[in-house]
Amino acid sequence: NGSKASLDISFPEGGAYTLTAQYKNNLFESNVVKFNFNVNKENARISASSVTKTYGGSEKSTVTLKDDNGNLIKDTIVYFNIDGKSTKIKTNAKGQASMPITLAPKSYTATVSFEGNNRYNAISTQVKIVVKKATPNGNIKKGKVILEQAAKAKGYPFKFNS
């Protein structure tokens, strides 16, 4: 009589699955059908911005991990690889992972990667990090002058090399 049945199923992770459907009726012979199928993993996306900071500043490199639908991927490990050193950081409730930058003044290219898991494919991206030299401010120069004057007043031969 052309009857149909449908079922919506959500799979929490990629992999191979088997669906078994059984039809039972007193008027007709029972029938069992098995379907084997694969569910593909979802793609992940990493977004990161370049960072420019002054040496000694508190700036961080922050990345956001989302799925293809823009949903945040929380509580997941990402790796920051900078200058031969790898650091593992877990994403927070906003899907973000932040790494403090404590590097010497120089330009760097960091690789941020997510190794994938049961649900998402692996992905990586590169981000430019520039650490500029700190420049002395007027207070340092003023402090040098005060020290030199105090040493001279006490009769000590003292002078900063510039």
mmCIF file of C-alpha atoms in Angstrom:
data_model
loop_
_atom_site.group_PDB
_atom_site.id
_atom_site.type_symbol
_atom_site.label_atom_id
_atom_site.label_comp_id
_atom_site.label_asym_id
_atom_site.label_seq_id
_atom_site.Cartn_x
_atom_site.Cartn_y
_atom_site.Cartn_z
ATOM 1 C CA ASN A 1 0.000 0.000 0.000
ATOM 2 C CA GLY A 2 3.091 2.245 -0.260
ATOM 3 C CA SER A 3 3.589 2.937 3.457
ATOM 4 C CA LYS A 4 6.776 4.732 4.489
ATOM 5 C CA ALA A 5 8.672 5.307 7.662
ATOM 6 C CA SER A 6 11.375 7.885 8.288
ATOM 7 C CA LEU A 7 13.758 8.539 11.110
ATOM 8 C CA ASP A 8 16.091 11.478 11.817
ATOM 9 C CA ILE A 9 19.260 10.451 13.625
ATOM 10 C CA SER A 10 22.125 12.646 14.771
ATOM 11 C CA PHE A 11 25.534 11.018 15.086
ATOM 12 C CA PRO A 12 27.910 12.505 17.684
ATOM 13 C CA GLU A 13 31.022 11.444 15.786
ATOM 14 C CA GLY A 14 32.241 10.242 12.426
ATOM 15 C CA GLY A 15 32.742 6.567 11.713
ATOM 16 C CA ALA A 16 31.115 3.392 10.413
ATOM 17 C CA TYR A 17 27.570 2.597 11.515
ATOM 18 C CA THR A 18 24.995 -0.126 10.901
ATOM 19 C CA LEU A 19 21.284 0.578 10.933
ATOM 20 C CA THR A 20 18.923 -2.369 11.296
ATOM 21 C CA ALA A 21 15.261 -1.942 10.345
ATOM 22 C CA GLN A 22 12.673 -4.619 11.004
ATOM 23 C CA TYR A 23 9.134 -4.839 9.765
ATOM 24 C CA LYS A 24 6.658 -7.141 11.565
ATOM 25 C CA ASN A 25 3.026 -7.658 10.649
ATOM 26 C CA ASN A 26 0.560 -10.512 11.040
ATOM 27 C CA LEU A 27 -0.609 -10.205 7.425
ATOM 28 C CA PHE A 28 2.829 -10.214 5.772
ATOM 29 C CA GLU A 29 6.115 -11.947 6.248
ATOM 30 C CA SER A 30 8.530 -10.166 8.625
ATOM 31 C CA ASN A 31 11.496 -8.503 7.024
ATOM 32 C CA VAL A 32 14.865 -7.333 8.430
ATOM 33 C CA VAL A 33 17.106 -4.977 6.488
ATOM 34 C CA LYS A 34 20.602 -3.828 7.492
ATOM 35 C CA PHE A 35 22.298 -0.729 6.130
ATOM 36 C CA ASN A 36 26.000 -0.122 6.554
ATOM 37 C CA PHE A 37 27.111 3.477 6.104
ATOM 38 C CA ASN A 38 29.804 5.960 7.070
ATOM 39 C CA VAL A 39 29.356 9.314 8.745
ATOM 40 C CA ASN A 40 32.073 11.780 7.790
ATOM 41 C CA LYS A 41 33.782 13.902 10.413
ATOM 42 C CA GLU A 42 32.932 17.585 10.427
ATOM 43 C CA ASN A 43 35.435 20.243 9.440
ATOM 44 C CA ALA A 44 36.812 22.605 12.050
ATOM 45 C CA ARG A 45 37.951 26.194 11.457
ATOM 46 C CA ILE A 46 40.665 28.095 13.291
ATOM 47 C CA SER A 47 40.654 31.876 13.170
ATOM 48 C CA ALA A 48 43.639 33.842 14.393
ATOM 49 C CA SER A 49 44.936 37.372 13.963
ATOM 50 C CA SER A 50 48.489 38.613 13.684
ATOM 51 C CA VAL A 51 49.915 40.087 16.881
ATOM 52 C CA THR A 52 52.308 43.007 17.221
ATOM 53 C CA LYS A 53 53.521 43.777 20.714
ATOM 54 C CA THR A 54 56.322 45.524 22.533
ATOM 55 C CA TYR A 55 58.726 43.324 24.447
ATOM 56 C CA GLY A 56 57.536 42.938 28.031
ATOM 57 C CA GLY A 57 53.909 43.766 27.155
ATOM 58 C CA SER A 58 50.976 41.583 28.186
ATOM 59 C CA GLU A 59 49.568 40.839 24.723
ATOM 60 C CA LYS A 60 48.562 37.271 23.871
ATOM 61 C CA SER A 61 47.967 35.305 20.708
ATOM 62 C CA THR A 62 44.319 34.207 20.744
ATOM 63 C CA VAL A 63 42.656 31.750 18.371
ATOM 64 C CA THR A 64 39.025 30.681 18.049
ATOM 65 C CA LEU A 65 37.992 27.141 17.109
ATOM 66 C CA LYS A 66 34.586 26.618 15.438
ATOM 67 C CA ASP A 67 32.851 24.017 13.301
ATOM 68 C CA ASP A 68 31.672 24.672 9.727
ATOM 69 C CA ASN A 69 28.335 25.945 11.049
ATOM 70 C CA GLY A 70 30.009 28.551 13.269
ATOM 71 C CA ASN A 71 29.411 26.630 16.506
ATOM 72 C CA LEU A 72 32.160 27.044 19.100
ATOM 73 C CA ILE A 73 34.325 24.015 19.837
ATOM 74 C CA LYS A 74 34.879 24.177 23.597
ATOM 75 C CA ASP A 75 37.172 22.299 25.993
ATOM 76 C CA THR A 76 39.409 21.121 23.170
ATOM 77 C CA ILE A 77 43.211 21.113 22.992
ATOM 78 C CA VAL A 78 45.008 23.275 20.425
ATOM 79 C CA TYR A 79 48.779 23.530 20.011
ATOM 80 C CA PHE A 80 50.764 26.737 19.560
ATOM 81 C CA ASN A 81 54.123 26.057 17.889
ATOM 82 C CA ILE A 82 56.440 29.068 18.020
ATOM 83 C CA ASP A 83 60.198 29.136 17.547
ATOM 84 C CA GLY A 84 60.536 25.356 17.974
ATOM 85 C CA LYS A 85 58.465 25.202 21.166
ATOM 86 C CA SER A 86 55.014 23.587 21.319
ATOM 87 C CA THR A 87 52.475 24.622 23.959
ATOM 88 C CA LYS A 88 49.164 22.846 24.509
ATOM 89 C CA ILE A 89 46.190 25.018 25.554
ATOM 90 C CA LYS A 90 42.508 24.100 26.021
ATOM 91 C CA THR A 91 39.772 26.208 24.420
ATOM 92 C CA ASN A 92 37.438 27.976 26.844
ATOM 93 C CA ALA A 93 33.625 28.365 26.806
ATOM 94 C CA LYS A 94 34.019 30.851 23.913
ATOM 95 C CA GLY A 95 36.027 28.334 21.865
ATOM 96 C CA GLN A 96 39.136 30.461 22.404
ATOM 97 C CA ALA A 97 42.658 29.547 23.428
ATOM 98 C CA SER A 98 45.151 32.266 24.356
ATOM 99 C CA MET A 99 48.891 32.018 24.711
ATOM 100 C CA PRO A 100 50.997 34.680 26.427
ATOM 101 C CA ILE A 101 53.833 35.906 24.228
ATOM 102 C CA THR A 102 57.123 36.001 26.116
ATOM 103 C CA LEU A 103 59.492 35.998 23.171
ATOM 104 C CA ALA A 104 62.550 38.102 22.424
ATOM 105 C CA PRO A 105 62.140 40.995 19.976
ATOM 106 C CA LYS A 106 61.892 39.508 16.488
ATOM 107 C CA SER A 107 59.295 38.443 13.882
ATOM 108 C CA TYR A 108 57.896 34.927 14.234
ATOM 109 C CA THR A 109 55.520 32.679 12.363
ATOM 110 C CA ALA A 110 53.461 30.568 14.731
ATOM 111 C CA THR A 111 51.566 27.458 13.698
ATOM 112 C CA VAL A 112 48.353 26.834 15.596
ATOM 113 C CA SER A 113 46.914 23.361 15.170
ATOM 114 C CA PHE A 114 44.013 21.202 16.248
ATOM 115 C CA GLU A 115 44.795 17.498 15.864
ATOM 116 C CA GLY A 116 41.184 16.489 15.294
ATOM 117 C CA ASN A 117 39.103 14.044 17.322
ATOM 118 C CA ASN A 118 36.205 11.595 16.906
ATOM 119 C CA ARG A 119 33.967 14.338 15.557
ATOM 120 C CA TYR A 120 36.218 16.882 13.793
ATOM 121 C CA ASN A 121 39.000 16.736 11.206
ATOM 122 C CA ALA A 122 42.435 18.119 12.024
ATOM 123 C CA ILE A 123 43.309 21.655 10.905
ATOM 124 C CA SER A 124 46.111 24.176 11.328
ATOM 125 C CA THR A 125 46.838 27.775 10.464
ATOM 126 C CA GLN A 126 49.767 30.148 10.682
ATOM 127 C CA VAL A 127 49.842 33.522 12.387
ATOM 128 C CA LYS A 128 52.478 36.252 12.345
ATOM 129 C CA ILE A 129 53.784 37.490 15.684
ATOM 130 C CA VAL A 130 56.018 40.557 15.867
ATOM 131 C CA VAL A 131 57.740 41.474 19.122
ATOM 132 C CA LYS A 132 59.233 44.972 19.030
ATOM 133 C CA LYS A 133 62.091 46.200 21.196
ATOM 134 C CA ALA A 134 61.060 48.170 24.261
ATOM 135 C CA THR A 135 62.091 51.816 24.130
ATOM 136 C CA PRO A 136 63.193 53.598 27.289
ATOM 137 C CA ASN A 137 60.761 56.243 28.398
ATOM 138 C CA GLY A 138 61.490 59.629 29.980
ATOM 139 C CA ASN A 139 61.325 58.216 33.522
ATOM 140 C CA ILE A 140 64.378 56.030 32.902
ATOM 141 C CA LYS A 141 66.388 58.966 31.580
ATOM 142 C CA LYS A 142 65.220 61.117 34.498
ATOM 143 C CA GLY A 143 66.267 58.366 36.945
ATOM 144 C CA LYS A 144 69.741 58.221 35.413
ATOM 145 C CA VAL A 145 70.188 61.971 35.820
ATOM 146 C CA ILE A 146 69.071 61.829 39.465
ATOM 147 C CA LEU A 147 71.497 58.970 40.226
ATOM 148 C CA GLU A 148 74.370 60.766 38.500
ATOM 149 C CA GLN A 149 73.637 63.981 40.441
ATOM 150 C CA ALA A 150 73.419 62.104 43.761
ATOM 151 C CA ALA A 151 76.719 60.315 43.082
ATOM 152 C CA LYS A 152 78.401 63.622 42.146
ATOM 153 C CA ALA A 153 77.084 65.307 45.318
ATOM 154 C CA LYS A 154 78.689 62.519 47.398
ATOM 155 C CA GLY A 155 81.938 62.826 45.487
ATOM 156 C CA TYR A 156 81.665 59.518 43.583
ATOM 157 C CA PRO A 157 82.838 59.454 39.980
ATOM 158 C CA PHE A 158 79.726 57.882 38.434
ATOM 159 C CA LYS A 159 78.228 58.185 34.950
ATOM 160 C CA PHE A 160 75.902 55.954 32.904
ATOM 161 C CA ASN A 161 77.083 54.831 29.517
ATOM 162 C CA SER A 162 74.403 55.624 26.949
#
